């Protein structure tokens, strides 16, 4: 089928290529003329036959909202917009309402797979009305890995459910990464372990902890066995925060996901104000900070 | 090669079968005559040609120690014993010393794969002297999945390093399981998610969180979509505790693995003494426990 | 000075009494005629000389908003409203704007002290314009404990800063309570400790951990040494959640406060969905749940 | 009564002074002749009338063990030794056994109060036989704050119980300090809070969170409002680790105390190996580390 794609960064352009390889007719628009197929959003809309389908793949938040607003004015009743970015699920109801004023349909779709998706296929979590999902199935089927649809695609629920599922996916991802990372650090701290990368590589097959993330860590360690080239400064991209906030909203204990999130926060601090306060307290009550050679300090 | 196996529970008997299928000559001993090939440990030792190799696969702690002590008296200089159970790495030095008094060699080997290992192969983490490892390679190769040895076997270091690596593997496993579990609970708590098992199944391919554990959770949910038949009461089997203790000994932060461990402890409490103390405090300072309909309670 | 107080639940009526004892002229209104001094909010406003000061002490959220809206219509330019409830700081800007339409001033004031405040005095954290704070100082001074004002009162900043400070105060409170509770549970689990309540009582003087919360726990244990009459089911009243959400918003690691919050969530679950998932996984990969007496289970 | 004190560092010499002020006859020994009353441990023993009482106040571990061993050879049957240092409770049984070979009695005593104890008195948690405790009561009463003995002294149980109680006391202390520290950091991160030290000072009276630790933090902030002179690098002195290990041994969830401990570990890392692993993973799966300005990155 014919599809418009708005946003041709790494993800958008990779998806355009995968869709074309699978036989779909994709028209892409990006402000960067080097990658764009058309000169404007208006041109993209004109290039599509009604009822149109437009997949938006731009950064979450204001950029996505801006594109949705522009599309609401350009599209016609019966057209459908898919937000495939990492939007917060709370944005979806607003986006849908904006488009609904013009009788334009809306589907949210969480996309997982990163740069590997172009080759392996992307996992897709969609939210919206069943009719709209049905209409987009050829696109979903082309984007996802081949094989049984149920293993890489889900119609998770109404509008917002796709991004909700993707948010939880990413929250879990935070926890998984931190679990491997703690194990890695412990192995690296234990002198009896002769070759830490070799231990992790040996977990690749047959173990309970085998996973794609483990494969990636093995790959990273094969490129840089001591990770000497990599800083521990670690960004977080929003979904981890939202997951913990949703856990709080639902009174769901989330000690692991929140610990993983806080570890990222801490990784970005040169010196922790909290730990300065702890140090200050220790100095106050016991003179611990003095580090003198006195026989005993009891507090 | 010819190998003695002591302990023919599920793991031991599965490993015996896999080794036989791969062409090895295995003599197994178990106190249970229904599964044992010989009548006694003495008979097992007699059935093996020198230098002998005996794989011990009995519960960690006292049972393993008892078998090691018996073998130390029965075996001859140059024989080798492998402890393939879930022993704590600190046991290995003691076991090795017990055997060394009789010039018997010792290798510790962490084994991962559970009931699936018989078919898929087991991942193996071995500790000990290089010569002993080399001698046992045919056994290791038969037990592990086919393919590149480095992806399912590691000589992790000296005596104890194999069990150390396995301990960390299991500590990571605790964290991974809890991460998925928190995500599952959050999805189940969110009313907009129409079909929680379907969401997890859709993560099976193409996602960042795909893993064998996820596959197992998908399988469990396909058998019992609401997990209604399963209690949240969750045992822990030692390695999680040891991992946190090692993290403490090495001053390695382990917030995720420890949170996963503590969640298991809490799952086994009918009522938490700690939370009774918190409730008691709330009652003291603000009358919170009274749950009255008064206009405002401020503390 | 003359002050109107809206909301005469336990907190409001206690504060009315303390203010009267300190010589202030308080007119209180409550829907409950048994405790109200006047028949209506209108009557309360009429009873006050301009420029009026009205202290609102009703539950946070909708009830407080409703009273603010009513007051905005009843009060005159130059009057001032204080929200002394446990409102979220984000409500304050809205409340202030509602009143500002009528040129009515607004001050937010976090109040700590609970049922003990009537006798001991309340600690006060105020937010708003300096002029409004200055005008209310006689009230603040009567409510707080005697002595140096700086030890029980702070003008924390602009509108919302008072409730922000109170929110953080309560978040800290969660962490403190959980720390004592964990220690209590550990002492109770250790058979060598002969008398747990006696140990905690002995910490009342001279120790690093002495505090008012410890005094309350000692008191609770003197009333019920094993806390047998108290359930571990523990509510949370909002500020703990908001504190963690603010920590997330500011990228501040808050592992202790969040752990304390999650422990409360968990205390309210009969069976944890997350731990059911962990149990289900264990059953899948290793048959752990079977609890058989087999020689060894390795996963 | 007459008491020997071994170890005259800050704690030991402060305790000597307090005991002398209370009328006791104290003979102190320290390797440092500037502070020692006698030239040798032998001289100290000779200076005491039988049955002797010797209070050991030297660093936990090897130094304390060494003094116990020396005393076991110098003392006579019926003499009593008190270990007042921060020894692990597991050391106490060994110390007691060493002395019991010579019919010398042993009492362990956790001491809290730090440098403030000389003036305010120390809280004491003692373990051992009732007769030995009774004999030492005049010393305990002189060391502790005046007033009801139950509020600053406890005979916690048999040998080791005193240090066990002190260990838990310190574990709680870790949690309390971290709770205040997280709150402090959040206040410092929030621009609407005009004066963070003033907010904490205002909690000194009337609040739920008032405590001696809060008083110390207020004092520290009055000396250095931004804690600019203090590093966040925070040592831990053993009891926090032991508390978490005991929590694990008793299957007691300790998320707050362990989080506080791990925060100290993390504070001492220039760059976290775990977070390097997380960063490496992010780079692998999504090119997150590249920080490019591309329209969207989805993982």
Coordinates of N, CA, C and O in Angstrom, one line a residue, chain A residues 119-197:
Chain A
X119 N 16.9 -4.7 9.5 CA 17.2 -6.0 9.0 C 16.4 -7.1 9.7 O 15.8 -8.0 9.0
X120 N 16.2 -7.0 11.0 CA 15.5 -8.1 11.7 C 14.0 -7.9 11.8 O 13.3 -8.8 12.1
X121 N 13.6 -6.7 11.5 CA 12.2 -6.3 11.7 C 12.0 -5.7 13.1 O 12.8 -5.9 14.0
X122 N 10.9 -4.9 13.2 CA 10.6 -4.2 14.4 C 9.4 -4.9 15.1 O 8.5 -5.4 14.5
X123 N 9.5 -4.9 16.5 CA 8.3 -5.3 17.2 C 7.4 -4.1 17.4 O 7.9 -3.0 17.6
X124 N 6.1 -4.3 17.2 CA 5.1 -3.2 17.2 C 4.0 -3.4 18.2 O 3.4 -4.5 18.3
X125 N 3.7 -2.4 18.9 CA 2.6 -2.4 19.9 C 1.7 -1.3 19.5 O 2.0 -0.1 19.7
X126 N 0.5 -1.6 19.1 CA -0.4 -0.6 18.5 C -1.6 -0.4 19.4 O -2.1 -1.3 20.0
X127 N -2.1 0.9 19.5 CA -3.3 1.2 20.2 C -4.2 2.0 19.2 O -3.8 2.8 18.4
X128 N -5.5 1.8 19.4 CA -6.5 2.5 18.5 C -7.7 1.6 18.2 O -7.9 0.6 18.8
X129 N -8.4 2.1 17.2 CA -9.7 1.4 16.9 C -9.4 0.2 16.0 O -8.5 0.3 15.1
X130 N -10.1 -0.8 16.1 CA -9.8 -2.1 15.4 C -9.8 -1.9 13.9 O -9.0 -2.4 13.2
X131 N -10.8 -1.1 13.4 CA -10.8 -0.8 11.9 C -9.5 -0.2 11.4 O -9.0 -0.5 10.3
X132 N -9.0 0.8 12.2 CA -7.8 1.5 11.8 C -6.6 0.5 11.8 O -5.8 0.6 10.9
X133 N -6.6 -0.3 12.8 CA -5.5 -1.3 13.0 C -5.6 -2.2 11.7 O -4.5 -2.5 11.1
X134 N -6.8 -2.7 11.4 CA -6.9 -3.7 10.4 C -6.4 -3.1 9.0 O -5.7 -3.7 8.2
X135 N -6.7 -1.8 8.8 CA -6.3 -1.2 7.6 C -4.8 -1.1 7.5 O -4.3 -1.1 6.3
X136 N -4.1 -0.9 8.6 CA -2.7 -0.8 8.6 C -1.9 -2.1 8.7 O -0.7 -2.1 8.6
X137 N -2.6 -3.2 8.7 CA -1.9 -4.5 8.9 C -0.9 -4.7 7.9 O 0.2 -5.3 8.2
X138 N -1.1 -4.4 6.6 CA 0.0 -4.7 5.6 C 1.3 -3.9 6.0 O 2.4 -4.5 5.8
X139 N 1.2 -2.7 6.5 CA 2.3 -2.0 6.9 C 3.0 -2.7 8.2 O 4.2 -2.9 8.2
X140 N 2.1 -3.0 9.2 CA 2.7 -3.6 10.4 C 3.4 -4.9 10.0 O 4.5 -5.2 10.5
X141 N 2.8 -5.7 9.1 CA 3.4 -7.0 8.7 C 4.7 -6.8 8.0 O 5.6 -7.7 8.1
X142 N 4.8 -5.7 7.3 CA 6.1 -5.5 6.6 C 7.2 -5.0 7.5 O 8.4 -5.4 7.4
X143 N 6.8 -4.3 8.5 CA 7.8 -3.8 9.5 C 8.3 -4.8 10.5 O 9.4 -4.9 10.8
X144 N 7.4 -5.7 10.9 CA 7.8 -6.7 11.9 C 8.6 -7.9 11.3 O 8.6 -8.1 10.1
X145 N 9.2 -8.6 12.2 CA 9.9 -9.8 11.7 C 9.0 -10.8 11.0 O 7.8 -10.8 11.4
X146 N 9.4 -11.6 10.1 CA 8.6 -12.6 9.5 C 8.2 -13.6 10.5 O 8.8 -13.8 11.5
X147 N 7.1 -14.4 10.2 CA 6.7 -15.4 11.1 C 5.4 -15.1 11.7 O 4.7 -14.1 11.2
X148 N 5.0 -15.8 12.7 CA 3.7 -15.6 13.4 C 3.6 -14.2 13.9 O 4.4 -13.7 14.7
X149 N 2.5 -13.5 13.4 CA 2.3 -12.1 13.8 C 2.3 -11.9 15.3 O 2.7 -10.9 15.8
X150 N 1.7 -12.8 16.0 CA 1.5 -12.7 17.5 C 2.8 -12.5 18.3 O 2.8 -12.1 19.4
X151 N 4.0 -12.9 17.6 CA 5.2 -12.8 18.4 C 6.0 -11.5 18.1 O 7.1 -11.3 18.7
X152 N 5.4 -10.6 17.4 CA 6.1 -9.3 17.2 C 5.1 -8.2 17.0 O 5.5 -7.1 16.7
X153 N 3.8 -8.5 17.1 CA 2.8 -7.4 16.9 C 1.7 -7.6 17.9 O 1.2 -8.8 18.1
X154 N 1.2 -6.6 18.5 CA 0.0 -6.7 19.3 C -0.9 -5.4 19.2 O -0.4 -4.3 19.1
X155 N -2.2 -5.7 19.0 CA -3.1 -4.6 19.2 C -3.4 -4.5 20.7 O -4.2 -5.3 21.2
X156 N -2.7 -3.6 21.3 CA -2.7 -3.7 22.8 C -4.0 -3.1 23.5 O -4.2 -3.5 24.6
X157 N -4.7 -2.3 22.7 CA -6.0 -1.8 23.3 C -6.3 -0.5 22.6 O -5.9 -0.3 21.5
X158 N -7.1 0.4 23.3 CA -7.5 1.6 22.7 C -6.4 2.6 22.5 O -5.2 2.3 22.7
X159 N -6.8 3.8 22.1 CA -5.7 4.8 21.9 C -4.8 5.0 23.1 O -5.4 5.2 24.2
X160 N -3.6 5.0 22.9 CA -2.6 5.1 24.0 C -2.0 3.8 24.5 O -0.9 3.8 25.1
X161 N -2.8 2.7 24.2 CA -2.3 1.4 24.8 C -1.0 1.0 24.1 O -0.2 0.3 24.7
X162 N -0.8 1.3 22.9 CA 0.4 0.9 22.2 C 1.6 1.6 22.8 O 2.6 0.9 23.1
X163 N 1.5 2.9 23.0 CA 2.6 3.6 23.7 C 2.8 3.2 25.2 O 3.9 3.2 25.7
X164 N 1.7 2.8 25.8 CA 1.7 2.3 27.2 C 2.6 1.0 27.2 O 3.5 0.9 28.1
X165 N 2.3 0.1 26.3 CA 3.0 -1.1 26.3 C 4.5 -0.9 26.0 O 5.3 -1.5 26.6
X166 N 4.7 0.0 25.1 CA 6.1 0.3 24.7 C 6.9 1.0 25.9 O 8.0 0.7 26.2
X167 N 6.1 1.8 26.7 CA 6.7 2.4 27.9 C 7.1 1.3 28.9 O 8.3 1.4 29.4
X168 N 6.2 0.4 29.1 CA 6.6 -0.7 30.1 C 7.7 -1.5 29.5 O 8.6 -1.9 30.3
X169 N 7.7 -1.8 28.2 CA 8.8 -2.5 27.6 C 10.1 -1.8 27.9 O 11.1 -2.4 28.3
X170 N 10.2 -0.5 27.8 CA 11.4 0.2 28.0 C 11.7 0.2 29.5 O 12.9 0.2 29.9
X171 N 10.7 0.3 30.4 CA 11.0 0.3 31.8 C 11.6 -1.1 32.2 O 12.6 -1.1 32.9
X172 N 11.1 -2.1 31.6 CA 11.7 -3.5 31.9 C 13.1 -3.5 31.4 O 14.1 -4.0 32.0
X173 N 13.3 -2.9 30.2 CA 14.7 -2.8 29.6 C 15.7 -2.2 30.6 O 16.8 -2.6 30.7
X174 N 15.2 -1.1 31.2 CA 16.1 -0.5 32.2 C 16.5 -1.5 33.3 O 17.7 -1.5 33.7
X175 N 15.6 -2.2 33.8 CA 15.9 -3.2 34.8 C 16.8 -4.3 34.4 O 17.7 -4.7 35.0
X176 N 16.5 -4.8 33.2 CA 17.4 -5.9 32.6 C 18.8 -5.4 32.4 O 19.8 -6.1 32.8
X177 N 19.0 -4.2 31.9 CA 20.3 -3.7 31.6 C 21.1 -3.5 33.0 O 22.3 -3.9 33.1
X178 N 20.4 -3.0 34.0 CA 21.1 -2.8 35.3 C 21.4 -4.1 35.9 O 22.5 -4.2 36.6
X179 N 20.6 -5.1 35.7 CA 20.9 -6.5 36.3 C 22.2 -7.0 35.7 O 23.1 -7.5 36.4
X180 N 22.3 -7.0 34.4 CA 23.5 -7.4 33.7 C 24.7 -6.6 34.2 O 25.8 -7.1 34.4
X181 N 24.5 -5.3 34.3 CA 25.5 -4.4 34.6 C 26.1 -4.6 36.0 O 27.3 -4.6 36.3
X182 N 25.2 -4.9 37.0 CA 25.6 -5.2 38.3 C 26.4 -6.5 38.4 O 27.5 -6.6 39.0
X183 N 26.0 -7.5 37.6 CA 26.7 -8.7 37.5 C 28.1 -8.5 36.9 O 29.1 -9.1 37.4
X184 N 28.1 -7.7 35.8 CA 29.4 -7.4 35.2 C 30.3 -6.8 36.2 O 31.5 -7.2 36.3
X185 N 29.8 -5.8 36.9 CA 30.7 -5.1 37.8 C 31.3 -6.0 38.9 O 32.4 -6.0 39.3
X186 N 30.4 -6.9 39.4 CA 30.9 -7.9 40.4 C 31.9 -8.8 39.9 O 32.9 -9.1 40.6
X187 N 31.7 -9.3 38.7 CA 32.7 -10.2 38.1 C 34.0 -9.5 37.9 O 35.1 -10.0 38.2
X188 N 33.9 -8.2 37.5 CA 35.1 -7.4 37.3 C 35.9 -7.1 38.6 O 37.1 -6.9 38.6
X189 N 35.1 -7.1 39.7 CA 35.7 -6.8 41.0 C 36.4 -8.0 41.6 O 37.1 -7.9 42.6
X190 N 36.1 -9.2 41.1 CA 36.5 -10.4 41.8 C 37.8 -10.9 41.1 O 37.8 -11.3 39.9
X191 N 38.9 -11.0 41.8 CA 40.2 -11.3 41.2 C 40.2 -12.7 40.7 O 41.1 -13.0 39.8
X192 N 39.4 -13.6 41.2 CA 39.5 -15.0 40.8 C 39.0 -15.2 39.4 O 39.2 -16.3 38.8
X193 N 38.2 -14.3 38.9 CA 37.7 -14.4 37.5 C 38.8 -13.9 36.5 O 39.1 -12.8 36.5
X194 N 39.2 -14.9 35.7 CA 40.4 -14.6 34.8 C 40.0 -13.7 33.7 O 40.8 -12.9 33.2
X195 N 38.8 -13.9 33.1 CA 38.5 -13.2 31.9 C 37.0 -12.9 31.9 O 36.2 -13.8 31.5
X196 N 36.6 -11.7 32.3 CA 35.2 -11.4 32.5 C 34.4 -11.5 31.1 O 33.4 -12.1 31.1
X197 N 34.9 -10.9 30.1 CA 34.2 -11.0 28.8 C 33.9 -12.5 28.4 O 32.9 -12.8 27.9

